[in-house]
Short mmCIF file of C-alpha atoms in Angstrom, two decimals:
data_model
loop_
_atom_site.label_atom_id
_atom_site.label_comp_id
_atom_site.label_asym_id
_atom_site.label_seq_id
_atom_site.Cartn_x
_atom_site.Cartn_y
_atom_site.Cartn_z
CA UNK V 3 27.89 -91.23 -164.68
CA UNK V 4 25.57 -93.51 -162.70
CA UNK V 5 26.22 -91.59 -159.47
CA UNK V 6 25.35 -88.31 -161.17
CA UNK V 7 21.73 -89.44 -161.58
CA UNK V 8 21.38 -89.09 -157.78
CA UNK V 9 21.76 -85.29 -158.03
CA UNK V 10 18.42 -83.57 -157.43
CA UNK V 11 16.94 -80.87 -159.68
CA UNK V 12 18.96 -77.64 -159.36
CA UNK V 13 21.87 -79.54 -157.78
CA UNK V 14 25.42 -78.99 -158.98
CA UNK V 15 28.13 -81.43 -159.99
CA UNK V 16 31.66 -80.02 -159.76
CA UNK V 17 34.31 -81.90 -161.68
CA UNK V 18 38.05 -81.93 -162.35
CA UNK V 19 39.45 -84.79 -164.36
CA UNK V 20 42.32 -85.65 -166.66
CA UNK V 21 40.86 -86.26 -170.10
CA UNK V 22 41.74 -87.04 -173.70
CA UNK V 23 43.90 -84.72 -175.74
CA UNK V 24 42.06 -83.06 -178.64
CA UNK V 25 41.88 -85.42 -181.63
CA UNK V 26 44.23 -83.19 -183.64
CA UNK V 27 47.01 -83.41 -181.00
CA UNK V 28 49.78 -86.02 -181.27
CA UNK V 29 49.11 -86.87 -177.61
CA UNK V 30 45.70 -88.20 -178.66
CA UNK V 31 47.33 -90.90 -180.76
CA UNK V 32 49.60 -91.87 -177.86
CA UNK V 33 46.63 -91.98 -175.47
CA UNK V 34 44.57 -94.11 -177.86
CA UNK V 35 47.48 -96.54 -178.25
CA UNK V 36 48.10 -96.79 -174.49
CA UNK V 37 44.44 -96.79 -173.37
CA UNK V 38 43.77 -100.57 -173.26
CA UNK V 39 46.81 -101.36 -171.11
CA UNK V 40 46.35 -98.18 -169.07
CA UNK V 41 42.82 -99.30 -168.13
CA UNK V 42 44.11 -102.74 -167.15
CA UNK V 43 47.00 -101.50 -164.99
CA UNK V 44 45.39 -98.40 -163.48
CA UNK V 45 42.17 -99.74 -161.95
CA UNK V 46 39.87 -99.10 -164.91
CA UNK V 47 41.03 -95.52 -165.59
CA UNK V 48 40.01 -94.51 -169.12
CA UNK V 49 42.96 -92.49 -170.38
CA UNK V 50 41.23 -91.13 -173.49
CA UNK V 51 37.78 -90.33 -172.05
CA UNK V 52 36.05 -87.20 -173.35
CA UNK V 53 34.48 -86.27 -170.03
CA UNK V 54 32.95 -82.93 -171.04
CA UNK V 55 31.06 -84.60 -173.90
CA UNK V 56 29.77 -87.34 -171.58
CA UNK V 57 28.61 -84.82 -168.98
CA UNK V 58 26.84 -82.75 -171.66
CA UNK V 59 24.91 -85.89 -172.65
CA UNK V 60 23.97 -86.50 -169.00
CA UNK V 61 20.76 -84.47 -168.87
CA UNK V 62 22.06 -81.35 -167.18
CA UNK V 63 20.33 -78.03 -167.79
CA UNK V 64 23.63 -76.14 -167.88
CA UNK V 65 27.26 -77.24 -168.23
CA UNK V 66 30.18 -74.85 -167.94
CA UNK V 67 33.66 -76.25 -168.37
CA UNK V 68 37.15 -75.15 -169.23
CA UNK V 69 40.07 -77.11 -170.65
CA UNK V 70 43.44 -76.77 -168.93
CA UNK V 71 46.91 -78.04 -169.85
CA UNK V 72 49.09 -77.54 -166.74
CA UNK V 73 52.71 -77.94 -167.89
CA UNK V 74 53.87 -79.15 -164.47
CA UNK V 75 51.90 -82.39 -164.85
CA UNK V 76 53.10 -85.56 -166.54
CA UNK V 77 52.17 -85.64 -170.26
CA UNK V 78 49.25 -88.07 -169.90
CA UNK V 79 47.66 -85.93 -167.17
CA UNK V 80 48.07 -82.53 -168.83
CA UNK V 81 44.74 -82.34 -170.60
CA UNK V 82 42.29 -81.51 -167.83
CA UNK V 83 38.70 -80.38 -167.73
CA UNK V 84 37.25 -78.43 -164.83
CA UNK V 85 33.64 -77.38 -164.58
CA UNK V 86 30.21 -77.20 -163.03
CA UNK V 87 27.12 -78.98 -164.31
CA UNK V 88 23.68 -77.98 -163.03
CA UNK V 89 20.88 -80.55 -163.06
#
């Protein structure tokens, strides 16, 4: 999120990221269990990050995002968020 602060007023941040499963999904429990080792072995990747929530807290004037669950991806990468945030 530190790099996002460099976006000027009216600028757009486009994002696509694998994110946490919804809390009610069994996959969320698996992600939460695996997250500490995942971060260690995969270069700091936060498996259970709630990216959309973090971006909404980032001081943007408008955030539009959509959750996707592409079945062709490996289970841990299925929950995805894609969107545009305007500063």
